Coordinates of C-alpha atoms in Angstrom, one line a residue:
X540 CA 41.9 -83.9 -241.5
X541 CA 40.0 -83.0 -238.3
X542 CA 42.1 -85.5 -236.2
X543 CA 39.2 -87.7 -235.1
X544 CA 41.3 -90.8 -235.5
X545 CA 42.5 -91.0 -231.9
X546 CA 45.7 -90.3 -230.1
X547 CA 49.1 -91.0 -231.6
X548 CA 52.7 -89.8 -231.2
X549 CA 53.1 -88.2 -234.6
X550 CA 51.0 -85.1 -233.9
X551 CA 53.2 -82.2 -235.2
X552 CA 52.1 -79.5 -232.8
X553 CA 52.7 -81.7 -229.7
X554 CA 56.3 -82.0 -230.8
X555 CA 56.8 -78.4 -229.6
X556 CA 56.7 -79.8 -226.1
X557 CA 59.3 -81.8 -224.2
X558 CA 59.6 -82.5 -220.5
X559 CA 62.0 -80.1 -218.8
X560 CA 63.6 -81.1 -215.6
X561 CA 64.2 -78.7 -212.7
X562 CA 67.8 -77.9 -211.8
X563 CA 69.7 -76.9 -208.7
X564 CA 70.6 -73.3 -207.9
X565 CA 73.5 -71.3 -209.3
X566 CA 77.0 -71.5 -207.9
X567 CA 78.9 -68.5 -206.5
X568 CA 80.3 -67.4 -209.7
X569 CA 77.0 -67.6 -211.6
X570 CA 75.3 -65.8 -208.7
X571 CA 77.7 -62.9 -209.0
X572 CA 77.0 -62.8 -212.7
X573 CA 73.3 -62.8 -212.1
X574 CA 73.7 -59.8 -209.8
X575 CA 75.5 -58.0 -212.6
X576 CA 72.7 -58.8 -215.0
X577 CA 70.1 -57.7 -212.6
X578 CA 71.9 -54.3 -212.1
X579 CA 72.4 -54.0 -215.9
X580 CA 68.7 -54.4 -216.5
X581 CA 67.7 -52.1 -213.6
X582 CA 70.0 -49.4 -215.0
X583 CA 68.2 -49.7 -218.4
X584 CA 64.8 -49.5 -216.7
X585 CA 65.9 -46.3 -214.9
X586 CA 67.2 -44.8 -218.1
X587 CA 63.8 -45.6 -219.7
X588 CA 61.9 -43.9 -216.8
X589 CA 64.2 -40.8 -217.0
X590 CA 63.9 -40.6 -220.8
X591 CA 60.1 -41.0 -220.6
X592 CA 59.9 -37.6 -218.9
X593 CA 60.5 -36.2 -222.4
X594 CA 60.0 -39.0 -224.8
X595 CA 57.1 -40.9 -223.3
X596 CA 53.4 -40.7 -224.2
X597 CA 52.9 -37.6 -222.1
X598 CA 49.4 -36.0 -221.7
X599 CA 48.6 -32.9 -223.8
X600 CA 47.3 -31.2 -220.6
X601 CA 48.2 -31.7 -217.0
X602 CA 51.7 -32.7 -217.7
X603 CA 53.2 -32.7 -214.2
X604 CA 56.8 -32.1 -215.3
X605 CA 56.2 -29.3 -217.8
X606 CA 58.0 -26.2 -216.8
X607 CA 60.0 -27.8 -214.0
X608 CA 63.7 -27.0 -214.0
X609 CA 65.2 -30.5 -213.7
X610 CA 62.4 -33.0 -214.4
X611 CA 61.2 -30.9 -217.4
X612 CA 64.7 -30.9 -218.9
X613 CA 64.2 -34.1 -221.0
X614 CA 61.1 -32.6 -222.7
X615 CA 63.3 -29.7 -223.9
X616 CA 65.9 -32.0 -225.4
X617 CA 64.0 -34.6 -227.5
X618 CA 67.1 -36.2 -229.0
X619 CA 68.6 -36.8 -225.6
X620 CA 65.3 -38.0 -224.1
X621 CA 64.8 -40.5 -227.0
X622 CA 68.3 -41.7 -226.7
X623 CA 67.9 -42.3 -223.0
X624 CA 64.7 -44.3 -223.6
X625 CA 66.1 -46.3 -226.5
X626 CA 69.3 -47.0 -224.7
X627 CA 67.4 -48.1 -221.6
X628 CA 65.1 -50.3 -223.7
X629 CA 68.1 -52.0 -225.4
X630 CA 69.8 -52.6 -222.1
X631 CA 66.7 -54.2 -220.6
X632 CA 66.4 -56.5 -223.7
X633 CA 70.1 -57.4 -223.5
X634 CA 69.8 -58.1 -219.7
X635 CA 66.7 -60.3 -220.4
X636 CA 68.7 -62.3 -223.0
X637 CA 71.6 -62.7 -220.5
X638 CA 69.2 -63.8 -217.8
X639 CA 68.1 -66.5 -220.2
X640 CA 71.5 -68.1 -219.9
X641 CA 70.5 -69.0 -216.3
X642 CA 66.9 -70.0 -217.2
X643 CA 67.0 -71.7 -220.6
X644 CA 70.7 -72.3 -221.1
X645 CA 72.2 -72.6 -224.6
X646 CA 70.2 -74.0 -227.5
X647 CA 73.4 -75.4 -228.9
X648 CA 74.4 -77.2 -225.7
X649 CA 71.1 -77.9 -224.0
X650 CA 69.6 -76.9 -220.7
X651 CA 71.8 -75.5 -218.0
X652 CA 73.1 -77.8 -215.2
X653 CA 72.0 -75.1 -212.7
X654 CA 69.2 -72.5 -212.9
X655 CA 68.5 -69.4 -210.9
X656 CA 65.9 -69.9 -208.2
X657 CA 62.4 -68.6 -208.2
X658 CA 63.2 -66.0 -205.5
X659 CA 66.2 -64.7 -207.6
X660 CA 64.0 -64.3 -210.6
X661 CA 61.3 -62.6 -208.6
X662 CA 63.7 -60.1 -207.2
X663 CA 65.1 -59.4 -210.6
X664 CA 61.7 -58.9 -212.1
X665 CA 60.6 -56.6 -209.3
X666 CA 63.8 -54.5 -209.6
X667 CA 63.1 -54.0 -213.4
X668 CA 59.4 -53.3 -212.9
X669 CA 59.7 -50.6 -210.2
X670 CA 61.2 -47.9 -212.4
X671 CA 58.6 -48.5 -215.1
X672 CA 55.8 -48.3 -212.5
X673 CA 56.6 -44.8 -211.6
X674 CA 57.5 -43.6 -215.1
X675 CA 55.1 -41.8 -217.4
X676 CA 53.2 -44.0 -219.9
X677 CA 55.4 -45.3 -222.8
X678 CA 54.9 -46.9 -226.2
X679 CA 51.1 -46.2 -226.3
X680 CA 48.5 -43.6 -225.6
X681 CA 45.7 -46.1 -225.0
X682 CA 45.5 -45.3 -221.3
X683 CA 44.1 -41.9 -222.3
X684 CA 41.3 -43.7 -224.2
X685 CA 40.7 -45.8 -221.1
X686 CA 40.3 -42.6 -219.0
X687 CA 38.0 -41.0 -221.5
X688 CA 35.8 -44.1 -222.0
X689 CA 35.6 -44.6 -218.2
X690 CA 34.5 -41.0 -217.7
X691 CA 31.8 -41.5 -220.3
X692 CA 30.4 -44.4 -218.2
X693 CA 30.8 -42.4 -215.0
X694 CA 28.6 -39.6 -216.4
X695 CA 25.9 -42.2 -217.1
X696 CA 26.4 -42.3 -220.9
X697 CA 26.9 -45.3 -223.1
X698 CA 30.6 -45.7 -224.0
X699 CA 29.6 -48.4 -226.6
X700 CA 27.4 -45.9 -228.5
X701 CA 29.4 -42.7 -228.6
X702 CA 33.1 -41.7 -228.5
X703 CA 34.9 -39.2 -226.3
X704 CA 34.5 -36.2 -228.6
X705 CA 30.7 -36.5 -228.7
X706 CA 30.2 -37.5 -225.1
X707 CA 32.8 -35.2 -223.3
X708 CA 33.4 -32.5 -225.9
X709 CA 36.4 -31.9 -228.1
X710 CA 37.8 -29.4 -225.6
X711 CA 37.5 -31.7 -222.5
X712 CA 40.8 -32.3 -220.7
X713 CA 40.4 -36.1 -221.2
X714 CA 39.4 -35.9 -224.9
X715 CA 42.4 -33.7 -225.8
X716 CA 44.9 -36.5 -225.0
X717 CA 43.0 -39.2 -226.8
X718 CA 44.6 -40.0 -230.2
X719 CA 42.6 -38.4 -233.0
X720 CA 41.7 -41.8 -234.6
X721 CA 39.9 -42.9 -231.4
X722 CA 38.1 -39.6 -230.4
X723 CA 34.9 -40.5 -232.3
X724 CA 34.9 -44.3 -231.8
X725 CA 33.0 -46.3 -229.1
X726 CA 34.9 -48.3 -226.5
X727 CA 36.0 -51.8 -227.8
X728 CA 36.5 -53.2 -224.4
X729 CA 34.3 -55.4 -222.2
X730 CA 32.1 -54.2 -219.4
X731 CA 34.3 -55.4 -216.5
X732 CA 37.2 -53.2 -217.6
X733 CA 34.9 -50.2 -218.2
X734 CA 33.3 -50.8 -214.9
X735 CA 36.6 -50.8 -213.1
X736 CA 37.6 -47.7 -215.0
X737 CA 34.3 -46.1 -214.0
X738 CA 35.3 -46.6 -210.4
X739 CA 38.7 -45.1 -211.1
X740 CA 37.0 -42.1 -212.7
X741 CA 34.8 -41.7 -209.7
X742 CA 37.9 -41.4 -207.5
X743 CA 40.1 -39.2 -209.8
X744 CA 37.6 -37.2 -211.9
X745 CA 39.5 -35.4 -214.6
X746 CA 42.9 -35.7 -212.8
X747 CA 44.9 -37.5 -215.5
X748 CA 48.0 -38.3 -213.4
X749 CA 46.0 -40.0 -210.7
X750 CA 43.9 -41.9 -213.3
X751 CA 47.1 -43.1 -215.0
X752 CA 48.5 -44.3 -211.7
X753 CA 45.4 -46.3 -210.7
X754 CA 45.1 -47.8 -214.2
X755 CA 48.7 -48.9 -213.8
X756 CA 47.9 -50.5 -210.5
X757 CA 45.2 -52.4 -212.3
X758 CA 47.7 -53.6 -214.9
X759 CA 50.1 -54.6 -212.2
X760 CA 47.3 -56.7 -210.6
X761 CA 47.0 -58.5 -213.9
X762 CA 50.8 -59.0 -214.0
X763 CA 50.7 -60.4 -210.5
X764 CA 48.1 -63.0 -211.6
X765 CA 50.4 -64.0 -214.5
X766 CA 53.3 -64.4 -212.2
X767 CA 51.1 -66.5 -209.9
X768 CA 49.6 -68.8 -212.5
X769 CA 52.4 -69.2 -215.0
X770 CA 54.8 -71.4 -212.9
X771 CA 52.0 -73.5 -211.7
X772 CA 50.8 -74.2 -215.2
X773 CA 54.4 -74.9 -216.2
X774 CA 54.8 -77.5 -213.6
X775 CA 51.5 -79.0 -214.7
X776 CA 52.9 -79.3 -218.2
X777 CA 56.3 -80.7 -217.1
X778 CA 58.2 -77.4 -217.8
X779 CA 60.7 -75.7 -215.5
X780 CA 58.8 -73.0 -213.7
X781 CA 61.7 -70.5 -213.8
X782 CA 62.1 -70.9 -217.5
X783 CA 58.4 -70.3 -218.1
X784 CA 58.5 -67.2 -215.9
X785 CA 61.6 -65.9 -217.7
X786 CA 60.0 -66.2 -221.2
X787 CA 56.5 -65.1 -220.1
X788 CA 56.6 -62.8 -217.1
X789 CA 60.1 -61.2 -217.5
X790 CA 59.6 -60.8 -221.3
X791 CA 60.4 -57.2 -222.4
X792 CA 57.1 -57.1 -224.3
X793 CA 55.3 -57.5 -221.0
X794 CA 57.5 -55.0 -219.2
X795 CA 57.3 -52.4 -221.9
X796 CA 53.7 -52.7 -223.0
X797 CA 51.7 -54.1 -220.0
X798 CA 53.6 -52.3 -217.3
X799 CA 55.0 -49.2 -219.0
X800 CA 52.3 -49.1 -221.6
X801 CA 49.4 -49.9 -219.1
X802 CA 47.5 -52.1 -221.5
X803 CA 44.5 -54.0 -220.3
X804 CA 45.9 -57.2 -221.8
X805 CA 47.6 -57.6 -218.4
X806 CA 44.2 -58.1 -216.6
X807 CA 42.8 -60.1 -219.5
X808 CA 45.7 -62.6 -219.6
X809 CA 46.1 -62.7 -215.9
X810 CA 42.5 -63.7 -215.3
X811 CA 42.6 -66.2 -218.1
X812 CA 45.7 -68.0 -216.8
X813 CA 44.5 -67.9 -213.2
X814 CA 41.2 -69.4 -214.3
X815 CA 42.9 -72.2 -216.3
X816 CA 45.1 -73.1 -213.4
X817 CA 42.2 -73.3 -210.9
X818 CA 39.9 -75.2 -213.2
X819 CA 42.6 -77.7 -214.3
X820 CA 43.1 -78.5 -210.6
X821 CA 39.6 -80.0 -210.8
X822 CA 39.9 -81.5 -214.3
X823 CA 43.3 -83.1 -213.8
X824 CA 42.8 -83.8 -210.1
X825 CA 42.1 -87.2 -208.6
X826 CA 38.7 -86.2 -207.0
X827 CA 35.5 -86.8 -209.0
X828 CA 33.7 -83.8 -210.2
X829 CA 30.2 -83.5 -208.8
X830 CA 28.3 -83.6 -212.0
X831 CA 26.2 -86.7 -212.8
X832 CA 26.9 -88.4 -216.1
X833 CA 27.3 -92.1 -216.7
X834 CA 30.6 -93.4 -215.4
X835 CA 31.3 -90.5 -212.9
X836 CA 30.6 -90.1 -209.2
X837 CA 29.7 -87.2 -207.1
X838 CA 32.4 -85.8 -204.8
X839 CA 34.4 -83.1 -203.1
X840 CA 35.3 -79.6 -204.0
X841 CA 36.3 -80.2 -207.5
X842 CA 33.1 -78.7 -208.9
X843 CA 33.8 -75.5 -206.9
X844 CA 37.3 -75.3 -208.4
X845 CA 35.9 -75.9 -211.9
X846 CA 33.2 -73.2 -211.5
X847 CA 35.6 -70.7 -210.0
X848 CA 38.2 -71.3 -212.7
X849 CA 35.7 -71.1 -215.6
X850 CA 34.2 -68.0 -214.0
X851 CA 37.5 -66.3 -214.0
X852 CA 38.0 -67.1 -217.6
X853 CA 34.6 -65.7 -218.4
X854 CA 35.5 -62.6 -216.4
X855 CA 38.7 -62.2 -218.6
X856 CA 36.4 -62.3 -221.7
X857 CA 34.6 -59.3 -220.3
X858 CA 37.8 -57.4 -220.5
X859 CA 38.6 -58.6 -224.1
X860 CA 36.5 -61.3 -225.7
X861 CA 39.2 -63.5 -227.4
X862 CA 39.9 -65.3 -224.1
X863 CA 36.5 -67.1 -224.4
X864 CA 38.6 -69.5 -226.5
X865 CA 40.2 -70.8 -223.3
X866 CA 36.8 -72.1 -222.2
X867 CA 36.6 -74.3 -225.3
X868 CA 39.9 -76.0 -224.4
X869 CA 38.9 -76.3 -220.8
X870 CA 35.6 -77.9 -221.9
X871 CA 37.4 -80.4 -224.1
X872 CA 39.7 -81.4 -221.3
X873 CA 36.6 -81.8 -219.1
X874 CA 34.9 -83.9 -221.7
X875 CA 38.0 -86.1 -222.0
X876 CA 37.9 -86.5 -218.2
X877 CA 34.3 -87.6 -218.5
X878 CA 35.0 -90.2 -221.2
X879 CA 35.5 -88.3 -224.4
X880 CA 32.1 -89.2 -225.8
X881 CA 29.8 -86.9 -227.7
X882 CA 27.5 -86.9 -224.7
X883 CA 30.5 -85.8 -222.5
X884 CA 31.3 -83.0 -224.9
X885 CA 27.7 -81.8 -224.8
X886 CA 27.6 -82.0 -221.0
X887 CA 30.9 -80.0 -220.6
X888 CA 29.7 -77.4 -223.2
X889 CA 26.4 -77.0 -221.4
X890 CA 28.1 -76.5 -218.0
X891 CA 30.7 -74.0 -219.2
X892 CA 28.2 -72.1 -221.3
X893 CA 25.9 -71.8 -218.3
X894 CA 28.8 -70.3 -216.3
X895 CA 29.7 -67.9 -219.1
X896 CA 26.1 -66.7 -219.5
X897 CA 25.8 -66.1 -215.7
X898 CA 29.0 -64.2 -215.5
X899 CA 28.4 -62.1 -218.7
X900 CA 24.8 -61.3 -217.6
X901 CA 25.9 -60.4 -214.1
X902 CA 28.8 -58.1 -215.2
X903 CA 26.8 -56.5 -218.0
X904 CA 23.8 -55.8 -215.7
X905 CA 25.5 -54.9 -212.5
X906 CA 27.8 -52.5 -214.2
X907 CA 24.9 -50.8 -215.8
X908 CA 26.6 -50.9 -219.2
X909 CA 24.3 -53.5 -220.8
X910 CA 25.2 -55.6 -223.8
X911 CA 26.4 -53.0 -226.3
X912 CA 29.9 -54.3 -226.1
X913 CA 28.7 -57.4 -228.0
X914 CA 27.7 -55.4 -231.0
X915 CA 29.7 -56.4 -234.0
X916 CA 30.4 -52.8 -234.9
X917 CA 31.8 -52.2 -231.4
X918 CA 33.9 -55.4 -231.5
X919 CA 35.3 -54.3 -234.8
X920 CA 36.4 -50.8 -233.7
X921 CA 40.1 -51.6 -233.9
X922 CA 39.8 -52.7 -237.5
X923 CA 40.1 -49.1 -238.5
X924 CA 43.8 -49.5 -238.0
X925 CA 45.8 -51.2 -240.8
X926 CA 48.5 -53.1 -239.1
X927 CA 51.5 -54.5 -241.0
X928 CA 52.0 -57.2 -238.4
X929 CA 48.7 -58.8 -239.4
X930 CA 49.2 -61.3 -242.3
X931 CA 45.9 -60.7 -244.1
X932 CA 46.3 -57.0 -243.7
X933 CA 49.8 -57.1 -244.9
X934 CA 48.8 -59.1 -247.9
X935 CA 46.0 -56.7 -248.7
X936 CA 48.3 -53.6 -248.4
X937 CA 51.0 -55.3 -250.5
X938 CA 48.5 -56.2 -253.2
X939 CA 47.0 -52.7 -253.2
X940 CA 50.5 -51.1 -253.5
X941 CA 51.4 -53.5 -256.3
X942 CA 48.2 -52.4 -258.1
X943 CA 49.1 -48.8 -257.8
X944 CA 52.7 -49.4 -259.1
X945 CA 51.3 -51.4 -262.1
X946 CA 48.8 -48.7 -262.9
X947 CA 45.8 -50.9 -262.0
X948 CA 44.5 -48.6 -259.2
X949 CA 44.3 -49.0 -255.5
X950 CA 42.3 -52.0 -254.6
X951 CA 43.4 -52.4 -251.0
X952 CA 40.0 -52.2 -249.5
X953 CA 38.6 -54.8 -251.9
X954 CA 41.5 -57.2 -251.3
X955 CA 41.1 -56.7 -247.5
X956 CA 37.5 -57.7 -247.8
X957 CA 38.7 -61.0 -249.1
X958 CA 41.9 -61.7 -247.1
X959 CA 40.4 -60.9 -243.7
X960 CA 37.4 -63.3 -243.9
X961 CA 39.6 -66.1 -245.4
X962 CA 42.1 -65.6 -242.5
X963 CA 39.3 -65.7 -240.0
X964 CA 38.1 -69.1 -241.4
X965 CA 41.7 -70.4 -241.3
X966 CA 42.0 -69.3 -237.7
X967 CA 38.7 -71.0 -236.8
X968 CA 39.8 -74.2 -238.5
X969 CA 43.1 -74.3 -236.5
X970 CA 41.1 -73.7 -233.3
X971 CA 38.7 -76.5 -234.1
X972 CA 41.7 -78.8 -234.9
X973 CA 43.2 -78.0 -231.5
X974 CA 39.9 -78.6 -229.7
X975 CA 39.7 -82.1 -231.2
X976 CA 43.4 -82.7 -230.4
X977 CA 42.7 -81.9 -226.7
X978 CA 39.6 -84.2 -226.7
X979 CA 41.5 -87.2 -228.1
X980 CA 44.5 -86.6 -225.9
X981 CA 47.2 -85.5 -228.4
X982 CA 48.0 -82.2 -226.7
X983 CA 47.6 -80.5 -223.4
X984 CA 44.9 -77.7 -223.2
X985 CA 47.5 -75.1 -222.3
X986 CA 49.5 -75.9 -225.4
X987 CA 46.4 -76.0 -227.6
X988 CA 45.3 -72.6 -226.2
X989 CA 48.6 -71.0 -226.9
X990 CA 48.8 -72.3 -230.5
X991 CA 45.3 -71.2 -231.2
X992 CA 45.8 -67.8 -229.8
X993 CA 49.1 -67.5 -231.8
X994 CA 47.3 -68.3 -235.0
X995 CA 44.5 -66.0 -234.1
X996 CA 46.9 -63.1 -233.5
X997 CA 48.8 -63.7 -236.7
X998 CA 45.6 -63.9 -238.7
X999 CA 43.8 -61.1 -236.8
X1000 CA 42.8 -58.1 -238.9
X1001 CA 44.8 -55.8 -236.5
X1002 CA 47.9 -56.9 -234.6
X1003 CA 49.7 -54.7 -232.1
X1004 CA 53.1 -55.7 -230.7
X1005 CA 51.7 -56.6 -227.3
X1006 CA 49.1 -58.9 -228.9
X1007 CA 52.0 -61.4 -229.3
X1008 CA 51.8 -61.9 -225.5
X1009 CA 48.4 -63.6 -226.0
X1010 CA 50.3 -66.6 -227.4
X1011 CA 53.8 -66.3 -225.9
X1012 CA 52.7 -66.3 -222.3
X1013 CA 50.6 -69.5 -222.4
X1014 CA 53.1 -71.2 -224.6
X1015 CA 55.9 -70.3 -222.2
X1016 CA 54.3 -72.8 -219.8
X1017 CA 54.1 -75.6 -222.4
X1018 CA 56.3 -75.3 -225.5
X1019 CA 60.0 -76.1 -224.8
X1020 CA 61.5 -76.9 -228.1
X1021 CA 64.0 -74.5 -229.9
X1022 CA 61.6 -74.4 -232.9
X1023 CA 59.3 -72.3 -230.6
X1024 CA 61.6 -70.7 -228.2
X1025 CA 64.1 -69.3 -230.7
X1026 CA 61.5 -67.4 -232.7
X1027 CA 59.6 -66.4 -229.6
X1028 CA 62.8 -64.9 -228.1
X1029 CA 63.8 -63.3 -231.4
X1030 CA 60.4 -61.7 -232.0
X1031 CA 60.1 -60.5 -228.4
X1032 CA 63.5 -58.8 -228.6
X1033 CA 63.0 -57.2 -231.9
X1034 CA 59.4 -56.1 -231.5
X1035 CA 60.2 -54.6 -228.1
X1036 CA 62.5 -52.2 -229.8
X1037 CA 60.6 -51.1 -232.9
X1038 CA 57.8 -49.0 -231.2
X1039 CA 58.6 -45.4 -230.4
X1040 CA 58.3 -44.6 -226.7
X1041 CA 55.8 -41.8 -227.3
X1042 CA 53.4 -44.1 -228.9
X1043 CA 53.6 -42.1 -232.2
X1044 CA 56.3 -41.0 -234.5
X1045 CA 59.5 -39.0 -234.4
X1046 CA 61.3 -37.2 -237.2
X1047 CA 63.6 -39.7 -238.9
X1048 CA 66.8 -37.7 -238.2
X1049 CA 66.1 -37.8 -234.5
X1050 CA 65.5 -41.5 -234.6
X1051 CA 68.8 -42.1 -236.5
X1052 CA 70.7 -40.0 -234.0
X1053 CA 69.2 -41.8 -231.1
X1054 CA 69.8 -45.2 -232.7
X1055 CA 73.5 -44.5 -233.4
X1056 CA 74.0 -43.2 -229.8
X1057 CA 72.2 -46.3 -228.5
X1058 CA 74.5 -48.6 -230.4
X1059 CA 77.6 -46.8 -229.2
X1060 CA 76.5 -46.7 -225.6
X1061 CA 75.4 -50.4 -225.5
X1062 CA 78.6 -51.4 -227.3
X1063 CA 80.6 -49.6 -224.7
X1064 CA 78.8 -51.3 -221.9
X1065 CA 79.3 -54.7 -223.5
X1066 CA 83.1 -54.1 -223.8
X1067 CA 83.3 -52.8 -220.2
X1068 CA 81.4 -55.7 -218.7
X1069 CA 82.7 -58.5 -221.0
X1070 CA 84.5 -60.2 -218.1
X1071 CA 81.7 -59.7 -215.6
X1072 CA 78.6 -60.6 -217.4
X1073 CA 77.9 -63.9 -219.3
X1074 CA 78.1 -62.4 -222.8
X1075 CA 79.9 -65.5 -224.1
X1076 CA 78.7 -69.1 -223.9
X1077 CA 80.8 -71.3 -221.8
X1078 CA 81.1 -75.0 -222.5
X1079 CA 80.7 -77.8 -219.9
X1080 CA 77.7 -76.2 -218.1
X1081 CA 74.9 -78.0 -219.9
X1082 CA 73.2 -81.3 -220.0
X1083 CA 71.1 -83.0 -222.6
X1084 CA 68.0 -81.0 -221.7
X1085 CA 64.6 -82.5 -222.0
X1086 CA 64.1 -85.9 -220.6
X1087 CA 61.5 -88.4 -221.6
X1088 CA 58.8 -89.9 -219.4
X1089 CA 56.5 -92.9 -219.4
X1090 CA 52.9 -92.1 -220.4
X1091 CA 50.1 -93.4 -218.4
X1092 CA 46.8 -94.6 -220.0
X1093 CA 44.5 -91.6 -220.7
X1094 CA 47.3 -89.0 -220.3
X1095 CA 48.0 -86.4 -222.8
X1096 CA 50.4 -87.4 -225.6
X1097 CA 53.2 -85.2 -224.5
X1098 CA 52.8 -85.2 -220.7
X1099 CA 55.0 -87.3 -218.4

């Protein structure tokens, strides 16, 4: 049951991976179509930015466009502003799907004979990101909580003990824009993020617009780390780098929620992936790691790479703690490198634990924030939200509703007290199973990390749309089979369009009007561009896709 019986080819999870060959660049006709797709997505991003002037998650105070003759116009026409944003969002999603024809190909016919180049994808991604970078926040108001919590730390108070209302006052300019549910709750984020936010608050004070801009630059730094690490991890796993970047970095969920929504998941995931890539250079490299255990020899700079990579992963956990899971898979890969014995596991665990302790102590003490972020009550702050995307929460809510309808009373809280611990145990078992699978060589650590984070997200008490990126981005570098990619593409497309751009709610009739207008506008665009953009699959432009490879002794089960 635990998978201690050694490596074999029948491991179900490893079947998600298949080697994916690189392909030459596009021909002239496909390059022209790519330019059209790029412009189509950029137009959508511009519409989103324009609509966000009225439909975005605007601050209650210090709204820079309020009262302006032209830029303030969208705020005075909510239906038009929402239509612009929804139409732009749909266009970006459609452009991303069209771009996939040049990155993934057709699932019916296999991988494309030609793929767009890395530089073409980089230019496309940059063109889509720029309008969202200068737009007001969208899809979430969490950035205002970041500003308030950072200001609490800047004033010398403990953001892990008190909320914005108590620390800053209910009438403070920063507190006023924080969503009501979070005004009295402590910060649920790690000390590195609050420390960086503290520095931002020291520069901007109570200037909300400047604070938003600097927090977005921090998120863009995280996205840059993702773009740097993802293709390298993909090549390490035998996956086409452009395909991994398309599914991971160009994903509308990333564009909408990490760039436009300014979520700190960008920094968390970026540090985690960068750390994994640097550490795996040591673990999977030819040079011996300078750490004395039987059967190994001292040598080179591999230990420095291992320490640097594991240190970055530990830093990512001081943004949000779930990425500590990555150290477990790195440790198992290291133990496998050292022979896969119990002693090797203990040695790897001791080394990575020491690195983690040093990093956590250093950040917690140097930031002056202490260890309050490790308090279980602080870590469970987000549990106040009941998210329908969480399987245990959905089960609890459904059971409670059924009880009300049957006249048995509302037992939602009681059911949640059962479903959530059971889900946590299930997620822990899957993670343990994946750890052992890495140790015995059935699966690459990147694949095991992505699968474990995916199960963790689905069974987490609270699931926000952007949490899906915890799993989708690592898996983009490893999982190639349609059984993963089709659901990942479908979920990314649908979930990207279900969150309102203001991070809250709109009256239903406005949403219906905007949805109808969006369908009409996008339908018109499709008809107008039917001969210029690759809306229809063409035959004869694909090959058989994944190719097999010979395994070497000691290699992971699914690697070439």
